[in-house]
Coordinates of C-alpha atoms and ligand atoms in Angstrom, one line a residue:
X1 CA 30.4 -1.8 -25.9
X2 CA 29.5 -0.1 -22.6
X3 CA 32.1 2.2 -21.9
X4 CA 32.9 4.3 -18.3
X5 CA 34.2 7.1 -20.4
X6 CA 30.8 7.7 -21.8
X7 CA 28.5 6.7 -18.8
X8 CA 25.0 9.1 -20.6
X9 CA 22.8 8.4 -23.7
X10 CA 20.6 11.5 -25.7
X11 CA 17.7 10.5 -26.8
X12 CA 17.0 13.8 -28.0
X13 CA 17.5 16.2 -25.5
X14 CA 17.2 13.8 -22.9
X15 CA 20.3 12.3 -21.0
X16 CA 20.1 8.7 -19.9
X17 CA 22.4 7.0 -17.9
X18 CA 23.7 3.9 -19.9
X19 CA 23.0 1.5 -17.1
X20 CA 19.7 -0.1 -17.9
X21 CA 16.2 0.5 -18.1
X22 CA 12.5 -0.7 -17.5
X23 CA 10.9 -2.3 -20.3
X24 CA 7.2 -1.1 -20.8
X25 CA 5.1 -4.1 -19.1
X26 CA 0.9 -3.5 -19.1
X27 CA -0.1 -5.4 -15.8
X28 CA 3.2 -5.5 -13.9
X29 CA 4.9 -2.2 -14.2
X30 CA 3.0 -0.1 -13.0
X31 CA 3.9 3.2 -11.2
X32 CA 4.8 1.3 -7.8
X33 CA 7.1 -1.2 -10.0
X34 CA 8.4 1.7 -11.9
X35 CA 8.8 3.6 -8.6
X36 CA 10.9 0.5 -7.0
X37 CA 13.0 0.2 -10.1
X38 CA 13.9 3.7 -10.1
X39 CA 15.0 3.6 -6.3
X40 CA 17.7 0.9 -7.6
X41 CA 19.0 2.2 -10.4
X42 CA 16.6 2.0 -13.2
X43 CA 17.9 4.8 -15.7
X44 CA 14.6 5.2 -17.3
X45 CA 11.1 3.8 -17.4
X46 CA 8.0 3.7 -19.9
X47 CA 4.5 3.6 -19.0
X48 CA 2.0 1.0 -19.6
X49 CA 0.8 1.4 -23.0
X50 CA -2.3 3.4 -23.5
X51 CA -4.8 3.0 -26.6
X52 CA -4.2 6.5 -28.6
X53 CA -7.8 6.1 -30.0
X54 CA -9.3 5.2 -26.6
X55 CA -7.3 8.2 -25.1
X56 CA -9.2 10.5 -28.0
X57 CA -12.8 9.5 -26.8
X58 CA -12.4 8.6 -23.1
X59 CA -9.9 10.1 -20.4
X60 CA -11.4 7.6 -17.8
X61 CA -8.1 5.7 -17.5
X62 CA -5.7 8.5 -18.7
X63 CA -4.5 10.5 -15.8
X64 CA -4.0 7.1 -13.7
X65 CA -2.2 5.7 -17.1
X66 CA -0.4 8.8 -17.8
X67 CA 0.8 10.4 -14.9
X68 CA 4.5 11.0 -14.5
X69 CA 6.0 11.6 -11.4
X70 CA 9.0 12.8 -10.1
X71 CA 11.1 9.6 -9.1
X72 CA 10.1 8.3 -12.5
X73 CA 12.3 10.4 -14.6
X74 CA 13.1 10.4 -17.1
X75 CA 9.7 8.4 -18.5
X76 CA 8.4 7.6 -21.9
X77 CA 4.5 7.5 -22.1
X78 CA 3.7 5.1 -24.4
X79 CA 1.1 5.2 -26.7
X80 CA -0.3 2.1 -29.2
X81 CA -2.5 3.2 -32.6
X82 CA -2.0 2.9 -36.3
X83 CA -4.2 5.7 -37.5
X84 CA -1.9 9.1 -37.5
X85 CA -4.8 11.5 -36.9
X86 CA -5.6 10.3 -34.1
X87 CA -1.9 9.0 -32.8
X88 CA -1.2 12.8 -33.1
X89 CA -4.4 13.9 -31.0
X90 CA -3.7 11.7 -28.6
X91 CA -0.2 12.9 -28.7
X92 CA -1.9 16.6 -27.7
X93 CA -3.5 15.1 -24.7
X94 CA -0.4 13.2 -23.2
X95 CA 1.8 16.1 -23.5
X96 CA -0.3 17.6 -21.0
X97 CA 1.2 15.1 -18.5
X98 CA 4.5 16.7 -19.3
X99 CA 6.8 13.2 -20.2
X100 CA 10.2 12.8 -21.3
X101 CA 9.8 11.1 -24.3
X102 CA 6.7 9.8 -26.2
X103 CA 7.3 6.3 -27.3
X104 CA 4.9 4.4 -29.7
X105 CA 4.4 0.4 -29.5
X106 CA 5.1 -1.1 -32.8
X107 CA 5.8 -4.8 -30.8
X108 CA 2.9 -5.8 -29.0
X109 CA 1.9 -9.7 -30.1
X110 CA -1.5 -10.2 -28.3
X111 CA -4.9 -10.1 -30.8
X112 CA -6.0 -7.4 -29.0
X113 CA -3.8 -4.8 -30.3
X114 CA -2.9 -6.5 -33.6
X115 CA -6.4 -7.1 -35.0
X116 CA -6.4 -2.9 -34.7
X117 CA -3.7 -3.0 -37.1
X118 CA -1.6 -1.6 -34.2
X119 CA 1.3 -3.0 -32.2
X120 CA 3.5 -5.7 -33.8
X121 CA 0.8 -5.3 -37.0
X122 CA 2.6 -2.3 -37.8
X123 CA 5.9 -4.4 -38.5
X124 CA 3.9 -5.7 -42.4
X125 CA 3.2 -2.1 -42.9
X126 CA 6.4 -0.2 -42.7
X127 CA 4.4 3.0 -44.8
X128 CA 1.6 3.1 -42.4
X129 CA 4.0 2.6 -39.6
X130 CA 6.6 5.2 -40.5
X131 CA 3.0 7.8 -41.2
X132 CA 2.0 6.9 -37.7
X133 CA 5.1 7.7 -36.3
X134 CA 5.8 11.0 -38.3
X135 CA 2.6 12.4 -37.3
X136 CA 3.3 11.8 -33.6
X137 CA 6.7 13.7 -34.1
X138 CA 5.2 16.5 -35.6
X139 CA 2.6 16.8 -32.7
X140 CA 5.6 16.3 -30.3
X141 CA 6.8 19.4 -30.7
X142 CA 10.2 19.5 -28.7
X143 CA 9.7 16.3 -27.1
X144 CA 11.8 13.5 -28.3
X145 CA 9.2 10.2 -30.0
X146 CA 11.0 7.2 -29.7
X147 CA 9.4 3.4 -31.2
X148 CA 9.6 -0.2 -29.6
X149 CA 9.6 -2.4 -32.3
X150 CA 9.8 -6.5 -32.8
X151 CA 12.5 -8.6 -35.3
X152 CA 9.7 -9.0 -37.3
X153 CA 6.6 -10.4 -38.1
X154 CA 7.5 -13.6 -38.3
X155 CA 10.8 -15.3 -39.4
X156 CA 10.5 -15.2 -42.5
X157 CA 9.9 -11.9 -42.8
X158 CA 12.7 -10.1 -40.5
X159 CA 12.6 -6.9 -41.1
X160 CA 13.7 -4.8 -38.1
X161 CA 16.2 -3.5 -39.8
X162 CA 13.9 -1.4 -43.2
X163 CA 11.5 -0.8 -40.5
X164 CA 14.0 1.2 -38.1
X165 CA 15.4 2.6 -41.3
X166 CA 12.0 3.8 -42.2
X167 CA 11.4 5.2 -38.6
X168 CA 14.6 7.1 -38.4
X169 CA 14.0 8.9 -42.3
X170 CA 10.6 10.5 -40.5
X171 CA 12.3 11.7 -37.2
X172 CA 12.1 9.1 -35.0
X173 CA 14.6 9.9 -31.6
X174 CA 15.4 6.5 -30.6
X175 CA 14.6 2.8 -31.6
X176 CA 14.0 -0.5 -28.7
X177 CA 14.3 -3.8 -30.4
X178 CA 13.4 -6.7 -28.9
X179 CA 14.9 -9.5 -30.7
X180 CA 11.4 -12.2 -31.2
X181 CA 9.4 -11.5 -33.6
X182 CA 5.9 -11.7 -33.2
X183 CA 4.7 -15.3 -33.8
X184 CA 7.1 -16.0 -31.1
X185 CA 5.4 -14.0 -28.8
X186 CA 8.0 -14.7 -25.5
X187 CA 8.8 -18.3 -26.5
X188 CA 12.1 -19.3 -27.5
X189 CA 15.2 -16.5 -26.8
X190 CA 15.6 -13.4 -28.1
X191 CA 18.5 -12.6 -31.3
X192 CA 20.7 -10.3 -30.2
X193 CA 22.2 -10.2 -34.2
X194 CA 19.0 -8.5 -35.4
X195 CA 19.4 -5.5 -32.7
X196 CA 23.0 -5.5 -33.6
X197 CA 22.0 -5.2 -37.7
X198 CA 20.0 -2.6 -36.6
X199 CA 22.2 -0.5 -34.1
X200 CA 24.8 -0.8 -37.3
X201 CA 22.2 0.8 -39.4
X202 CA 21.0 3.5 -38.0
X203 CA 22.4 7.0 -36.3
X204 CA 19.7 7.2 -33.8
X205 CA 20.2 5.6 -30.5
X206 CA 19.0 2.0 -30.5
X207 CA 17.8 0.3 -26.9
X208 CA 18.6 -3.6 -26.9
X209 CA 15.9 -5.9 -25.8
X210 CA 15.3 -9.6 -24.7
X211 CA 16.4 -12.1 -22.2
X212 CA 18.4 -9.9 -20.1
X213 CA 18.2 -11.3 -16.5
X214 CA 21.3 -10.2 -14.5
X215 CA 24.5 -8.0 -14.6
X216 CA 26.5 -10.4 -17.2
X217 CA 23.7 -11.1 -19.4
X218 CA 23.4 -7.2 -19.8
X219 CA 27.5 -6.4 -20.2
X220 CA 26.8 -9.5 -22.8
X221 CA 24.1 -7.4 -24.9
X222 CA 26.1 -4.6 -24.5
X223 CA 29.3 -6.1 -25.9
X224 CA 27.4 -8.2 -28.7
X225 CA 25.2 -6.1 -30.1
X226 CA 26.7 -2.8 -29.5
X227 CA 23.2 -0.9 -28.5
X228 CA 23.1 2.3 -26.5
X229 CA 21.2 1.3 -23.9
X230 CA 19.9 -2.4 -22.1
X231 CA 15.8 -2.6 -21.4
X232 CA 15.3 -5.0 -19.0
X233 CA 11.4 -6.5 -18.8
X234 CA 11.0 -10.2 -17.1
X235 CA 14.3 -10.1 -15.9
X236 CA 13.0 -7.4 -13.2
X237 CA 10.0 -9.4 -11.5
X238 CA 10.6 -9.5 -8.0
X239 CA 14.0 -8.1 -8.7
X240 CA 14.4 -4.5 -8.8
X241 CA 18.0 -5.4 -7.3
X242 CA 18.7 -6.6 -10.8
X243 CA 19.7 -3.2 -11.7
X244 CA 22.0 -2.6 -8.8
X245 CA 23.9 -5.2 -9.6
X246 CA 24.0 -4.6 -13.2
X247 CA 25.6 -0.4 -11.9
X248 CA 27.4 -2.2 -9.7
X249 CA 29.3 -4.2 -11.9
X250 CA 29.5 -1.6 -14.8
X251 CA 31.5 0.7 -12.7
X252 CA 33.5 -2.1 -11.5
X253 CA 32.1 -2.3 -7.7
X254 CA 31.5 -5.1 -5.9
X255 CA 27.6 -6.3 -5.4
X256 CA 26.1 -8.5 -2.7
X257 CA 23.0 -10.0 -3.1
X258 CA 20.3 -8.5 -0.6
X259 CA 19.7 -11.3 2.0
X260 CA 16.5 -13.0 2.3
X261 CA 15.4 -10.5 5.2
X262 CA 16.0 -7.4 3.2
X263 CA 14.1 -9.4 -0.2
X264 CA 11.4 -9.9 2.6
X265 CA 11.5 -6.0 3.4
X266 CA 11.4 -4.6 0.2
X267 CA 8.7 -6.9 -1.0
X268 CA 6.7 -5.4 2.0
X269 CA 7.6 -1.5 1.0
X270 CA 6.2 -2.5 -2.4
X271 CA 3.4 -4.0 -1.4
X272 CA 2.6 -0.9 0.5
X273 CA 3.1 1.1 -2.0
X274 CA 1.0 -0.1 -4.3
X275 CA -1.9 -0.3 -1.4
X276 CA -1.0 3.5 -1.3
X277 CA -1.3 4.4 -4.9
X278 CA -4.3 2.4 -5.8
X279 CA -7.6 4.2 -6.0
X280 CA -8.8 0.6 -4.9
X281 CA -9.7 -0.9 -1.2
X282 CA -6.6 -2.5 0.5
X283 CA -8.3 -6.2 -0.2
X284 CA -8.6 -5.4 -4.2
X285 CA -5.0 -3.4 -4.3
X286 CA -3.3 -6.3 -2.4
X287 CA -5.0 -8.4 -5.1
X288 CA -2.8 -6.7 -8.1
X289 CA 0.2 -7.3 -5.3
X290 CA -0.1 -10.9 -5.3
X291 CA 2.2 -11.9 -8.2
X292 CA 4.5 -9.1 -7.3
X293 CA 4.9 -11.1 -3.7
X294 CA 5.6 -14.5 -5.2
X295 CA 8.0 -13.3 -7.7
X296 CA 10.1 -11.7 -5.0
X297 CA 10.3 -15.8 -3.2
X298 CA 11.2 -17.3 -6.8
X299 CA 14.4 -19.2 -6.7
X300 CA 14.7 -19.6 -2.9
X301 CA 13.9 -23.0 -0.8
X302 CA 10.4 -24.3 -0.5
X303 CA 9.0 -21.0 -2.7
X304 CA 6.3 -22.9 -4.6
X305 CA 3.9 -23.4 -1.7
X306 CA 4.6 -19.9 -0.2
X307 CA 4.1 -18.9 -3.8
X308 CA 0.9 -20.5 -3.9
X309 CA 0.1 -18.8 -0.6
X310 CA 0.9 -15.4 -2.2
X311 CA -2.1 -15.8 -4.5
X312 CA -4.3 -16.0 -1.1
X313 CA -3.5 -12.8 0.5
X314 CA -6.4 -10.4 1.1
X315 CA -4.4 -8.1 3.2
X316 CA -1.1 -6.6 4.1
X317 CA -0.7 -8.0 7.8
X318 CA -1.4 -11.1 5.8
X319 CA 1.7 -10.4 3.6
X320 CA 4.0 -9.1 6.7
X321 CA 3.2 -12.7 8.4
X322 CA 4.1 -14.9 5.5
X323 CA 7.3 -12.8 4.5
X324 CA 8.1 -13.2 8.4
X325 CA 7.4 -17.5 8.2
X326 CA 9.3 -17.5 4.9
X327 CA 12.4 -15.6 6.2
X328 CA 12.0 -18.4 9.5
X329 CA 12.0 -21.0 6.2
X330 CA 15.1 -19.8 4.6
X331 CA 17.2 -19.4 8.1
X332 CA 16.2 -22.4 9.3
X333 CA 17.1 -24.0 6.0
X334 CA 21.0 -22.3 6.2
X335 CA 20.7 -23.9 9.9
X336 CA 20.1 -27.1 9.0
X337 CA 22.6 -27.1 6.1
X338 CA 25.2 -26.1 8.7
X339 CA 24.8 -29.1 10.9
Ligands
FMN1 C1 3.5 -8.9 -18.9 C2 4.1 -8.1 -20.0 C3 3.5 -7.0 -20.5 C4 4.1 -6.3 -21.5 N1 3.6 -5.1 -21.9 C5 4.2 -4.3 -22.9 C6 3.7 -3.0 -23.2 O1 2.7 -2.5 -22.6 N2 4.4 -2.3 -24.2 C7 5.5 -2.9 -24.8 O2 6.1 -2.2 -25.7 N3 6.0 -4.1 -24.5 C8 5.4 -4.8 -23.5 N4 5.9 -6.0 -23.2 C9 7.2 -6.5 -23.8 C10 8.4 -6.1 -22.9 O3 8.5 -4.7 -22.9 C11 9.7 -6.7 -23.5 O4 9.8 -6.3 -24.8 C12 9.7 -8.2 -23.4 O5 9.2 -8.7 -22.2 C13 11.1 -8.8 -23.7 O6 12.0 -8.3 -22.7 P1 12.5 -9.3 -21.5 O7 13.1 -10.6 -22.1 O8 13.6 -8.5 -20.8 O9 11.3 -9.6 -20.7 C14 5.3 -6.7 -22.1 C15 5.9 -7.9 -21.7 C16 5.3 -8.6 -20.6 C17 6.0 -9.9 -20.2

């Protein structure tokens, strides 16, 4: 249950607020998204994962993976492998970019990952798993190694519960369950029981994960599953407001929903800031800001064909002229409906 009394999580040595967090997300959040996030109210973030073998033979990607900066903190890097030699290498390398926490990827579904026997492959290997994880701790050092893990494999083989077990015994700081297991990949909902089973069963804080999409939903996986902390994923897309609300209405505040003019603004601010942290051209980094764009028009009037004219834009003038005709859309809409 959240409580105002208690307003900060350890995981290890690191304080947390117990608002809500960024879930890990490869292709959408980004240090821009993370960056956005944190400006309203994200208590903590994790990076993209990042391939602990690849990061042992290639350090093309690293620094743009791994960097942490400032308005980040506190950040996770996260890291996917199964074999521990290496997971504890790799370990070495990202330490260098000085994160918070190190947190390993025991969840990912996609073929990828799995056929390396990493990710969610790790949840029908809880020995190989718990080795992985123990050798990352070691290499660690002082710095806290936390573990996103699924329900399970599959339902009939739930199993969160023996695996966070397993994860705690070999000095794991904090466990995030997301409640599907992996043959569900994102369908169907999330069970909250499973992250409650597991919050009941270990000491370690445990992060509750899935289907979280505003401020009750998140005082609802609070209350119902007792977890130490709410990681919010989809729930964020074109919404970084989502965790204003949800401080908002922990701490009892009123919230107003940002008007379509200031949705409009911010979506422009991020936009330009992922022109200005991409190594790419403006054309190729407005590109990756396309989706970004349309999410931030989901659920208001006439979005679908400004969405689909999102996944046209080449440039950023582009993007300040259709946020300008889409705000003209929405007012003249509220216009209309006052007649
Ligand atoms: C596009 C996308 C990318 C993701 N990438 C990662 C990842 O790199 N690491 C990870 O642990 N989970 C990843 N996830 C899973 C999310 O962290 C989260 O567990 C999942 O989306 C459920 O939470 P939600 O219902 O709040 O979205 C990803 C999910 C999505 C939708």
């Amino acid at each position: 249950m959240y409580s105002e009394r208690n307003p900060m999580i350890k995981i290890g040595n690191v304080e947390i607020k117990k608002t809500a967090c960024l879930a890990p997300m490869a292709g959408v959040a980004d240090r821009a998204y993370r960056l956005m996030c944190g400006k309203y109210g994200s208590s903590y973030c994790v990076s993209e994962m990042v391939s602990a073998k690849g990061i042992c033979y290639s350090d093309k990607k690293t620094a743009e993976l791994c960097t942490v900066t400032d308005g980040e903190r506190p950040m996770a890097i996260q890291l996917f492998g199964s074999e521990p030699d290496f997971m504890a290498k790799a370990v070495e390398v990202v330490l260098e970019y000085n994160p918070d926490i190190i947190d390993i990827n025991m969840g990912c579904p996609v073929p990828k990952v799995i056929n390396t026997g990493a990710g969610s492959a790790l949840m029908k290997n809880i020995g190989l798993a718990a080795e992985t994880a123990e050798s990352a701790v070691k290499a660690a050092g002082d710095v806290p190694v936390t573990v996103k893990i699924r329900s399970g494999w599959n339902a009939d083989s739930i199993n969160a519960v023996e695996m966070a077990k397993a994860l705690e015994s070999v000095g794991v700081s904090a466990i995030a369950v997301h409640g599907r297991t992996r043959e569900q990949f994102y369908s169907g909902s999330a069970d909250w029981n499973i992250i409650k089973a597991v919050k009941d069963a270990v000491n370690i804080p445990v992060i509750g994960n899935g289907d979280v999409t505003d401020a009750d939903s998140c005082v609802d996986m609070y209350s119902k599953t007792g977890c130490d902390l709410v990681m919010i994923g989809r729930g964020s897309y074109g919404n970084p407001f989502i965790f204003e609300e949800i401080n908002a209405k922990l701490n009892n505040k009123p919230y107003i929903p940002p008007a379509i003019e200031e949705k409009m603004r911010v979506m422009l601010e991020h936009i330009r800031l992922i022109i200005e942290l991409s190594p790419k051209t403006e054309e190729l980094a407005v590109h990756e800001a396309r989706k970004h764009a349309a999410w931030y028009m989901n659920g208001c009037y006439g979005s679908a064909k400004f969405r689909a004219k999102c996944y046209q834009l080449t440039s950023y003038s582009e993007a300040e002229f259709l946020a300008g005709e889409f705000i003209k859309l929405q007012n003249s809409r509220l216009h209309n409906d006052s007649q």
